[in-house]
Short mmCIF file of C-alpha atoms and ligand atoms in Angstrom, two decimals:
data_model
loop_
_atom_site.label_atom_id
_atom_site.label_comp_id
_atom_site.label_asym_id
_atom_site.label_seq_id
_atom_site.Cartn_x
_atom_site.Cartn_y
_atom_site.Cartn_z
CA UNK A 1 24.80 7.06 -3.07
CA UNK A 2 25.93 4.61 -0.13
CA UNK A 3 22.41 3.66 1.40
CA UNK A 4 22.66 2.43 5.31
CA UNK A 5 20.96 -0.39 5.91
CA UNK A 6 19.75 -1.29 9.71
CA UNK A 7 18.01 -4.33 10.41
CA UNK A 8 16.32 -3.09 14.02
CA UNK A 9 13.28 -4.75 15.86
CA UNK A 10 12.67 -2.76 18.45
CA UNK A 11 13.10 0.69 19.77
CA UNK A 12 14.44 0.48 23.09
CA UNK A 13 17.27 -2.17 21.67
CA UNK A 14 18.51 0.29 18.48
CA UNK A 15 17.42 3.77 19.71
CA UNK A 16 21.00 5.16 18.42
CA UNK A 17 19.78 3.77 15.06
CA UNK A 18 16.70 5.56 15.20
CA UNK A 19 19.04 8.91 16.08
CA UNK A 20 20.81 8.69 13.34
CA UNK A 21 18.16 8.11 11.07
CA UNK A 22 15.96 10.90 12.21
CA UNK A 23 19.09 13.20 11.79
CA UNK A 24 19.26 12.06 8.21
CA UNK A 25 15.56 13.42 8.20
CA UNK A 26 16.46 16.92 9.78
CA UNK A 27 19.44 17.22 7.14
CA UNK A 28 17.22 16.76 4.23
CA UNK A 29 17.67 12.80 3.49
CA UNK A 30 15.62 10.10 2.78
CA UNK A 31 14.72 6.95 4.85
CA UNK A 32 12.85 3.77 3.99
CA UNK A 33 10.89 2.51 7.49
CA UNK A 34 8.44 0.41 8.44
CA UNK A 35 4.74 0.54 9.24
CA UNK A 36 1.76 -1.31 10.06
CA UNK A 37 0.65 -1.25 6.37
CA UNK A 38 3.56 -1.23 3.81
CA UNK A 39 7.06 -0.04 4.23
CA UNK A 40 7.48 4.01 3.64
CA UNK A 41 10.44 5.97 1.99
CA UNK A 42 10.20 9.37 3.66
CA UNK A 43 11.72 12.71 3.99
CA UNK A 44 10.57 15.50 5.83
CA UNK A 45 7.60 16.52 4.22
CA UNK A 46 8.05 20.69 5.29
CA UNK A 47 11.38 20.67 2.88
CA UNK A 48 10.71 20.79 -0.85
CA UNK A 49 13.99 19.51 -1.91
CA UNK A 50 14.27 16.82 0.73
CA UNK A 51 10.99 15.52 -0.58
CA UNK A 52 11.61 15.94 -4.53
CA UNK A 53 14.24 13.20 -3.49
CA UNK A 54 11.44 10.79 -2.94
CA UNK A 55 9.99 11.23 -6.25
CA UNK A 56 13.42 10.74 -8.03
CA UNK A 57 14.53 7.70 -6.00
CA UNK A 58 11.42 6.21 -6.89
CA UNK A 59 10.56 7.29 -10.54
CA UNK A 60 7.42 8.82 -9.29
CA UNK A 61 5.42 11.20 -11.50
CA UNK A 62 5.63 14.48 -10.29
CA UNK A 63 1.27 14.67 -10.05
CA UNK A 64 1.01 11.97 -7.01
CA UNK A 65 0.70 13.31 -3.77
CA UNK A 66 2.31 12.36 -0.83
CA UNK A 67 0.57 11.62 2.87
CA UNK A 68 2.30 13.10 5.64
CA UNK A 69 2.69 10.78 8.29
CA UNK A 70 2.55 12.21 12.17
CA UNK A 71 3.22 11.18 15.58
CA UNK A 72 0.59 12.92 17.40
CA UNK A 73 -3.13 13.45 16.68
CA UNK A 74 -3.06 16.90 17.14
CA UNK A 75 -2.72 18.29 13.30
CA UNK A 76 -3.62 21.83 13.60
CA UNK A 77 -0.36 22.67 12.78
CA UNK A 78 -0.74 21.16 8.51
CA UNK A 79 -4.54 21.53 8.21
CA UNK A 80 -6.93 24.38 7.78
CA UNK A 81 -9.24 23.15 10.20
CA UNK A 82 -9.94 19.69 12.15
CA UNK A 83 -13.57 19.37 11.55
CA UNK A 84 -15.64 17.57 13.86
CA UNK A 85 -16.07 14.23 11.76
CA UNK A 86 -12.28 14.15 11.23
CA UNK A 87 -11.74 14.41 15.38
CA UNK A 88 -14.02 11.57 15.76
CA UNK A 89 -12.35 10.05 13.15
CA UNK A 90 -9.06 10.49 14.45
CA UNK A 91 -9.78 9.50 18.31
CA UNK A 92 -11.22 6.40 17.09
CA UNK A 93 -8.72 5.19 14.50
CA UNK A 94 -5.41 6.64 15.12
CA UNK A 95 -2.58 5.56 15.25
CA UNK A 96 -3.70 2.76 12.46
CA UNK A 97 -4.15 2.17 8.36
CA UNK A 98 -5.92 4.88 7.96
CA UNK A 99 -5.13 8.66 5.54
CA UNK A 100 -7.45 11.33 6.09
CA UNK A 101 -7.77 14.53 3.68
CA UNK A 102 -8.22 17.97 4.23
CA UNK A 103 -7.69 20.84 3.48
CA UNK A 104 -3.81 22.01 4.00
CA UNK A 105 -2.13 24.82 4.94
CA UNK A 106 0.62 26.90 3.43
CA UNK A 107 3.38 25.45 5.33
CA UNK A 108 2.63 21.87 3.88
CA UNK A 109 5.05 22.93 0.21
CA UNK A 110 3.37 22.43 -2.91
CA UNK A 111 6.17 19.03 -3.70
CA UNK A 112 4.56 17.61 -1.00
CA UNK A 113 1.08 17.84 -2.17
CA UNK A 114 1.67 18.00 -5.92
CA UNK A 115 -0.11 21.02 -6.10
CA UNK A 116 -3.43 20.14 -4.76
CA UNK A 117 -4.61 22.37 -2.05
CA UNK A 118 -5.57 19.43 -0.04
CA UNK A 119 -3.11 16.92 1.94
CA UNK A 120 -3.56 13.46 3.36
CA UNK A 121 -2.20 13.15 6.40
CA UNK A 122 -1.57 9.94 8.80
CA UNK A 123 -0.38 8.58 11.91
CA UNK A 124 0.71 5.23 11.37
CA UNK A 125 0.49 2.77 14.46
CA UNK A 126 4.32 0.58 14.27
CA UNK A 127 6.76 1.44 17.23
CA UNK A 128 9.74 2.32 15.01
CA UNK A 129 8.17 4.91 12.35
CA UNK A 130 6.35 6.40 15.45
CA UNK A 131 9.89 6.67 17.36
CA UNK A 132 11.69 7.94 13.75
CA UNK A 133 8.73 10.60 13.19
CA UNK A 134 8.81 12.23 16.55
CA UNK A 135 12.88 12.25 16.67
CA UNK A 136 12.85 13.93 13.45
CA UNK A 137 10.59 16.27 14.85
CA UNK A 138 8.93 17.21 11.59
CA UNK A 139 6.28 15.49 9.79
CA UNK A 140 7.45 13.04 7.14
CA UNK A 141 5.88 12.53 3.75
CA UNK A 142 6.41 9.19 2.73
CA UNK A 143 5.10 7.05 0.00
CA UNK A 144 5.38 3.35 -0.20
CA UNK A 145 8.87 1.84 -0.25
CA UNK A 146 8.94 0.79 -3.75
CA UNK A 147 10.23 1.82 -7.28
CA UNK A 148 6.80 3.30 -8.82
CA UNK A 149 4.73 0.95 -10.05
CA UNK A 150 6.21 -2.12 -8.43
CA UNK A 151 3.94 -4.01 -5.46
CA UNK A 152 4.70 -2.53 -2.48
CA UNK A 153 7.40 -3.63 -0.18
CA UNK A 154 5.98 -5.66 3.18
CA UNK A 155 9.81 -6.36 4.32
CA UNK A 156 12.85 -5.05 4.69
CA UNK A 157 14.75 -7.42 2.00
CA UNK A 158 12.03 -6.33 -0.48
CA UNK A 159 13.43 -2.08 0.41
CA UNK A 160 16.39 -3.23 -0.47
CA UNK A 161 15.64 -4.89 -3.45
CA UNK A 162 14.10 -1.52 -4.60
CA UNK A 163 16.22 1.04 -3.32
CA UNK A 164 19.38 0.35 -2.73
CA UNK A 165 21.94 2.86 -3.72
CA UNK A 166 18.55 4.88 -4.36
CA UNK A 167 18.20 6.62 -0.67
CA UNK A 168 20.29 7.16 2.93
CA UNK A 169 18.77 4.62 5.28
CA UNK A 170 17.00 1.70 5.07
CA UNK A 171 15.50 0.85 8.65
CA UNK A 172 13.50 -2.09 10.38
CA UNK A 173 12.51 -6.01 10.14
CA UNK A 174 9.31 -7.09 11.00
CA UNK A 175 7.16 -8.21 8.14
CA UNK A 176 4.48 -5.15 7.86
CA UNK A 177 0.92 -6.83 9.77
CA UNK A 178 -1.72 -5.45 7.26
CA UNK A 179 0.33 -6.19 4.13
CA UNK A 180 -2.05 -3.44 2.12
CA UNK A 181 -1.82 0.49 2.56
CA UNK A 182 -4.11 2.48 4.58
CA UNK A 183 -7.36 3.47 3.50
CA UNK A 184 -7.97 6.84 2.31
CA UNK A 185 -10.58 9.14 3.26
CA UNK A 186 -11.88 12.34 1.61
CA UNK A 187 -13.12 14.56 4.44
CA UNK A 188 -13.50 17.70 2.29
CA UNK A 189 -15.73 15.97 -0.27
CA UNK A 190 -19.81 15.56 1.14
CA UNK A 191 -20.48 12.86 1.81
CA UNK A 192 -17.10 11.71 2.73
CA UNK A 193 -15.49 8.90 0.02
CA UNK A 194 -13.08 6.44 0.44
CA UNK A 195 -10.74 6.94 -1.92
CA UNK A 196 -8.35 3.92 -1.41
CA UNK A 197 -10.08 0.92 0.57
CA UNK A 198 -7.79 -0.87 2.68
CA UNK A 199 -7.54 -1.96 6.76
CA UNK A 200 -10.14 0.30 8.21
CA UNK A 201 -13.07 -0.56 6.27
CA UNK A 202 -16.27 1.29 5.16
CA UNK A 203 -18.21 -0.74 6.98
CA UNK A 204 -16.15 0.68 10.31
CA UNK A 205 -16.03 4.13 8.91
CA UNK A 206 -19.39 4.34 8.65
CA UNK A 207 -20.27 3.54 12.56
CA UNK A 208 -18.75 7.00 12.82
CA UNK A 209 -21.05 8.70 10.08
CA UNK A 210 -22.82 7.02 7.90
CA UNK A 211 -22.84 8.68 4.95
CA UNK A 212 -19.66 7.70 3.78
CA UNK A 213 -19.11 6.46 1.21
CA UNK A 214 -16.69 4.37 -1.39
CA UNK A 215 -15.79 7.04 -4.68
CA UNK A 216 -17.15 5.66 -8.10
CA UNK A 217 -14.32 5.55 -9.50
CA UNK A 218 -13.13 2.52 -7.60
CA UNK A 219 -16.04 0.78 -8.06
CA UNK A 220 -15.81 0.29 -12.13
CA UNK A 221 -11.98 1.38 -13.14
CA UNK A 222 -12.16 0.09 -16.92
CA UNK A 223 -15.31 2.46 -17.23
CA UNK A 224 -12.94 5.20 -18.93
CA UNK A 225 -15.36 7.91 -18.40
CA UNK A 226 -15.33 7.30 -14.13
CA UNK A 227 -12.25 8.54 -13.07
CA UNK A 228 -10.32 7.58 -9.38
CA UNK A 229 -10.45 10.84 -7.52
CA UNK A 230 -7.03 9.77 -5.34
CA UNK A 231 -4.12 11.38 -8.08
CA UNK A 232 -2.27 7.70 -7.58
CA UNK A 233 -5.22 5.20 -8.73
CA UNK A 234 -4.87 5.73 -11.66
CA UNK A 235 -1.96 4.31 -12.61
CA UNK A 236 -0.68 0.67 -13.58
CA UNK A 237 -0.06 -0.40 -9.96
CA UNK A 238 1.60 -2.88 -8.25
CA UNK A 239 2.67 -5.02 -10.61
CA UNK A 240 5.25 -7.85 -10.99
CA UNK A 241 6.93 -8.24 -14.28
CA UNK A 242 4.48 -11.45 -15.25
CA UNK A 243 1.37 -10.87 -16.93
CA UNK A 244 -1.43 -11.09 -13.82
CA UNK A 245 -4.91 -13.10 -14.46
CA UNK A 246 -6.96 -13.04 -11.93
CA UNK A 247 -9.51 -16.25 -12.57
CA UNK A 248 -13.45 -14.98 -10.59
CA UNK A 249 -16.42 -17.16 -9.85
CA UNK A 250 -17.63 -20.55 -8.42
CA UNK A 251 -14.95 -21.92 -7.09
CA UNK A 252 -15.21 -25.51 -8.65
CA UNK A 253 -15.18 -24.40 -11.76
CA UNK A 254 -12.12 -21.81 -10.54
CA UNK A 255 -9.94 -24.89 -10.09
CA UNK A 256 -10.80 -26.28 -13.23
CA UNK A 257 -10.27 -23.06 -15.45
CA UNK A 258 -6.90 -22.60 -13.50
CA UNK A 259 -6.09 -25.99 -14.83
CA UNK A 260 -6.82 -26.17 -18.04
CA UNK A 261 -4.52 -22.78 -18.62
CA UNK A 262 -1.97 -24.20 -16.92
CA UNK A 263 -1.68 -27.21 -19.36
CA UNK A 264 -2.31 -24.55 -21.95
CA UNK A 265 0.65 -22.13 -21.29
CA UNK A 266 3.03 -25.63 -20.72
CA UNK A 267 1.89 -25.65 -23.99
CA UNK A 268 3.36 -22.68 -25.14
CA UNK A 269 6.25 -23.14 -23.02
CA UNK A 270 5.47 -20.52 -20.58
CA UNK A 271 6.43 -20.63 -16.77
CA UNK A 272 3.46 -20.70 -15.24
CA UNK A 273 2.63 -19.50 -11.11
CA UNK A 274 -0.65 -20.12 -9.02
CA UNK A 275 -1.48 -17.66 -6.06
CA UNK A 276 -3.75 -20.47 -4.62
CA UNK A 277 -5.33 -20.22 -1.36
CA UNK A 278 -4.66 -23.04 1.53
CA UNK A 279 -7.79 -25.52 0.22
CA UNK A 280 -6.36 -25.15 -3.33
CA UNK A 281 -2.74 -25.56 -3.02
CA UNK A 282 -1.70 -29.08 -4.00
CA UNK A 283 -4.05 -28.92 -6.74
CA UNK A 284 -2.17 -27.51 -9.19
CA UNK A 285 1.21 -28.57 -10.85
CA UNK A 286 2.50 -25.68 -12.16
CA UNK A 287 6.14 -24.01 -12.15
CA UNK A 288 5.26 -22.51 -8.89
CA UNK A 289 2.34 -22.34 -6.22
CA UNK A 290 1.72 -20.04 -3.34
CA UNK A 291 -0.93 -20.03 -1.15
CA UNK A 292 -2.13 -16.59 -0.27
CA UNK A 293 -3.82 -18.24 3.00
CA UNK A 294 -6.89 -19.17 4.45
CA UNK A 295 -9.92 -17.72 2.36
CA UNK A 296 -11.99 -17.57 5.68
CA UNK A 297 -9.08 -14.90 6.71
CA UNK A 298 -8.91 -12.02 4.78
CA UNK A 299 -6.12 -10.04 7.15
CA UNK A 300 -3.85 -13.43 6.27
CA UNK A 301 -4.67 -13.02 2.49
CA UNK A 302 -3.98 -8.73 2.93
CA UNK A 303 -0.56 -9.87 4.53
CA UNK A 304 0.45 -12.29 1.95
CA UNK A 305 -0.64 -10.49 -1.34
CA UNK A 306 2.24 -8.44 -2.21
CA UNK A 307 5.01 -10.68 -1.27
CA UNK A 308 3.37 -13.15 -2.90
CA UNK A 309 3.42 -11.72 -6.48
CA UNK A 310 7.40 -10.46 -5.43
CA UNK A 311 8.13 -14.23 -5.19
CA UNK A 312 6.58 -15.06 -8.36
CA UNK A 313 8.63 -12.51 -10.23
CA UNK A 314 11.89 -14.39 -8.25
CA UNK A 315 10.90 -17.70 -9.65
CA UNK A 316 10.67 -15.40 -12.79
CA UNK A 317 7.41 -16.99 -14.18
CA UNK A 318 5.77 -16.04 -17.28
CA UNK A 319 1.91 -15.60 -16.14
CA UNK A 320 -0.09 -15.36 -13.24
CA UNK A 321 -3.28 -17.31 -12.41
CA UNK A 322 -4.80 -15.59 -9.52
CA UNK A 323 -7.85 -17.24 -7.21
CA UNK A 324 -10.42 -14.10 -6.14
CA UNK A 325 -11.58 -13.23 -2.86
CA UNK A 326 -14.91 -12.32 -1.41
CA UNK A 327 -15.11 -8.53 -2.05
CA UNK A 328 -16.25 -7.75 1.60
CA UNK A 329 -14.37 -5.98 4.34
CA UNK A 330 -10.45 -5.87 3.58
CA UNK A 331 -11.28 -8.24 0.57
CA UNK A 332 -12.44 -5.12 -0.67
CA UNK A 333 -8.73 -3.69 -0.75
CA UNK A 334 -6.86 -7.13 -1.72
CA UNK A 335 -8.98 -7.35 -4.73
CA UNK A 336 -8.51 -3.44 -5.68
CA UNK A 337 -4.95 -4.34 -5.78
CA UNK A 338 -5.11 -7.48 -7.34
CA UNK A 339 -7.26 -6.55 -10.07
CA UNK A 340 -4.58 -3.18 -10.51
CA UNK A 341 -2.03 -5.63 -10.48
CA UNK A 342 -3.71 -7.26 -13.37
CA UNK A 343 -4.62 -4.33 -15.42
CA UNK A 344 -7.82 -5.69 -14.72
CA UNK A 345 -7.66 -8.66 -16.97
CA UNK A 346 -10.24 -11.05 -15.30
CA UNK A 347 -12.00 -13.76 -16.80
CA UNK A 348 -15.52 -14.19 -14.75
CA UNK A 349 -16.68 -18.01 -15.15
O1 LIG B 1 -0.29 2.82 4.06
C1 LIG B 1 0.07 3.81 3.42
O2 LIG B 1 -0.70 4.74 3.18
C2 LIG B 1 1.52 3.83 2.92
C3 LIG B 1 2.43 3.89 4.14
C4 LIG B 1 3.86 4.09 3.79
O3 LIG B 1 1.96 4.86 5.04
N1 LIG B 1 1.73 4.95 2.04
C5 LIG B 1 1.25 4.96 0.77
O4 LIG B 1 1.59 6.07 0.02
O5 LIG B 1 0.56 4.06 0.30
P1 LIG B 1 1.50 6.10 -1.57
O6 LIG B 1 2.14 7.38 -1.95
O7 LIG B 1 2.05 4.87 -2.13
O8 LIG B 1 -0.02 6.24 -1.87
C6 LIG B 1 -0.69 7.45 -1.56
C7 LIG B 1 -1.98 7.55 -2.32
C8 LIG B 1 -1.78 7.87 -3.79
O9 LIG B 1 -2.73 7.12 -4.55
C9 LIG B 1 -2.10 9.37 -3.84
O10 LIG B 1 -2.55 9.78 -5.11
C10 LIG B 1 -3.17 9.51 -2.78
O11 LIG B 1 -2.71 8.65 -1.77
N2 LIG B 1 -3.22 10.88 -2.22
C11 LIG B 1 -2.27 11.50 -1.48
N3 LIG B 1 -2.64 12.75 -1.17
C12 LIG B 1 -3.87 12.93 -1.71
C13 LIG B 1 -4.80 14.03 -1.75
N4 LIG B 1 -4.52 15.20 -1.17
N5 LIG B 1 -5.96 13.86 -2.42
C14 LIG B 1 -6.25 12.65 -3.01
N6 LIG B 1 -5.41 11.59 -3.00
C15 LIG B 1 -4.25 11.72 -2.38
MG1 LIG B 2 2.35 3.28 -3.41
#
C-alpha cells in the first residue's frame, strides 16, 4: 500500500491536506494524525471494516478497544446516557488528555469496542486532528500511532518509522506537547477509577468528585492475582528492543548503582544507554546518554519519555539504565510507562 505522507503545521496553511485526508476517512481508510498526547492511527470508528484495518496495520490483538475521538462535546449520539459527573467532566476538561467510559450505544460496532458494551470516547485538544475529525464528519477510533507494543510515536518521523506502507496518510509535524496518552476514566464503575493515569491527573479529577479513584490494578501490576481493568494494560507495552532497568531510590546512591552496571555490562561487552535527567547527565560514560529533563518538571520528563527510549533503540544499545521519578501528578503516568516498558524489572536501592 502507497502511504501519503504530509508534513502540515497548521490548518489554515494545508486545509486541502486535511480534505483529502478526511475523504480517505469517509472512504473507509486509515490515517495516522497528531494530538496533544501521542500520535493516533484512525479510521472511522462507525465502519467495522475501516476500523479492522487499524488492528491489522498495527498487529493489534483483536480484545483491545479502541477510544473514539470527537470534535464536539456533545456525545449523545455514541453513549447511552451523559450522566451528570461525565458533563462536569467534560465542560471542565475537554478538548484535552483525557478518555472517558460509558456505556455505548448500538451504533458504536462491536470492532470498535472489542466487544465490550462500554466505549471510551475523547475529544482531543490539537488544531489538526480537531480539523481532520470534524471534516470526516464521523467519529474516528484511533489508537496510538505505533506497531503494537512499540512506545508510542510523539512525531511524525517516528509514524513513519512504524507505518509506512502499513496505512493511507500520514499527517502533521509538531512534536505531540504531553508526550504520554490521555488518562482514562471509568464513569460506569462507582466510584469512578482511573484506569490509565496520564495528563489530567487524579488529583484534578477529583476537584470534580472526589471519590475517584486510581483502579488496583495499576497500583501493584506484578501482583498476578490484581488484574488492570483497561483491556490494553495488560500487555508488554511500550517497549524498545533493549532490555529496560529502571534503577529507584536515593538518588546518590542512584548514580552510583547506575555506575557500577555500566562498568559491569562494558564488561560483558554490552552497549550500554542512560535516560539521565539534566543534574545527572555528564555523569555517566556510557555508549549513550539522554537526559529526560529537568526532574523539578514532570510535563518536560512526560514529553521526552518515549522518544527517548526510540533513540536508544537507534543507537541500538543493549540495556537500559533508567533514573525514576517522583510518583506524583503526571509522574504518576511516566513511571506507569516506564516501569511497562521495563516489564517491571526495578531494582529499589
Ligand atoms: O492519548 C490517547 O488516548 C491516544 C491518542 C491517540 O488519543 N490513544 C491511545 O489509544 O492511547 P490506545 O488504543 O493506544 O490505548 C487505549 C487504551 C487501551 O489500554 C484500551 O484497552 C483502553 O484504552 N480502553 C479503550 N476502550 C476501553 C473500554 N471501553 N474499557 C476499558 N478500557 C478501554
Ligand atoms: Mg497504545
Amino acid at each position: 500500500m502507497e502511504t501519503k505522507i504530509g508534513r502540515i503545521f497548521s490548518v489554515e496553511e494545508n486545509k486541502n491536506y486535511i480534505l483529502e485526508a478526511a475523504e480517505a476517512i469517509k472512504q473507509g481508510g486509515t490515517v495516522a494524525f497528531p494530538t496533544e498526547t501521542v500520535y493516533g492511527l484512525g479510521a472511522n470508528a462507525l465502519d467495522s471494516e475501516a476500523v479492522k484495518k487499524i488492528f491489522k496495520a498495527k498487529g493489534r490483538p483483536q480484545d483491545n478497544p479502541l477510544i473514539i475521538h470527537v470534535a464536539s462535546k456533545d456525545i449523545k449520539d455514541y453513549v447511552k446516557e451523559v450522566t451528570p459527573i461525565a458533563k462536569k467532566i467534560i465542560d471542565k476538561f475537554w478538548p484535552g488528555p483525557l478518555t472517558i467510559i460509558l456505556e455505548k450505544k448500538s451504533i458504536i460496532p462491536n470492532e470498535t469496542s472489542a466487544g465490550l458494551s462500554t466505549i471510551g470516547v475523547r475529544m482531543p485538544n490539537d488544531d489538526i486532528a480537531l480539523a481532520l475529525i470534524e471534516e470526516s464528519g464521523v467519529p474516528i477510533a484511533a489508537p496510538s500511532a505505533n506497531i503494537s507494543g512499540r512506545p508510542s510515536p510523539t512525531d511524525i518521523n517516528r509514524c513513519i518509522e512504524d507505518l509506512d506502507g502499513r496505512v493511507d496518510y500520514i499527517i502533521g509535524g509538531e512534536r505531540s506537547n504531553y508526550g504520554v496518552e490521555s488518562t482514562i476514566l471509568d464513569l460506569t464503575s462507582k466510584p469512578p477509577l482511573i484506569l490509565r493515569p496520564g495528563g489530567i491527573t487524579l488529583e484534578m479529577l477529583k476537584e470534580v468528585d472526589e471519590t475517584i479513584a486510581i483502579d488496583n490494578g495499576l497500583l501493584d501490576i506484578k501482583d498476578e492475582s490484581v488484574k488492570p481493568k483497561a483491556p490494553g494494560m495488560k500487555y508488554k507495552h511500550y517497549s524498545p528492543n533493549a532490555e529496560v532497568i529502571i534503577i529507584r531510590g536515593n538518588k546518590a546512591k542512584t548514580i552510583e548503582k547506575i555506575q557500577d552496571l555500566i562498568e559491569n555490562y562494558k564488561k560483558e561487552s554490552k552497549k550500554v544507554g542512560v535516560l539521565a535527567l539534566n543534574d545527572t547527565k555528564d555523569l555517566y560514560e556510557a555508549d549513550y546518554v539522554i537526559s529526560l529533563g529537568n526532574e523539578n518538571n514532570l510535563i518536560e520528563v512526560a514529553h521526552n519519555l518515549f522518544e527517548s527510549l526510540r533513540i536508544c533503540d537507534d543507537y541500538e544499545v543493549d540495556v537500559i539504565l533508567s533514573h525514576s521519578i517522583a510518583e506524583e501528578e503526571i509522574g504518576i503516568a511516566i513511571m506507569n510507562r516506564l516501569k511497562k516498558a521495563a516489564g517491571f524489572n526495578i531494582i529499589d536501592i
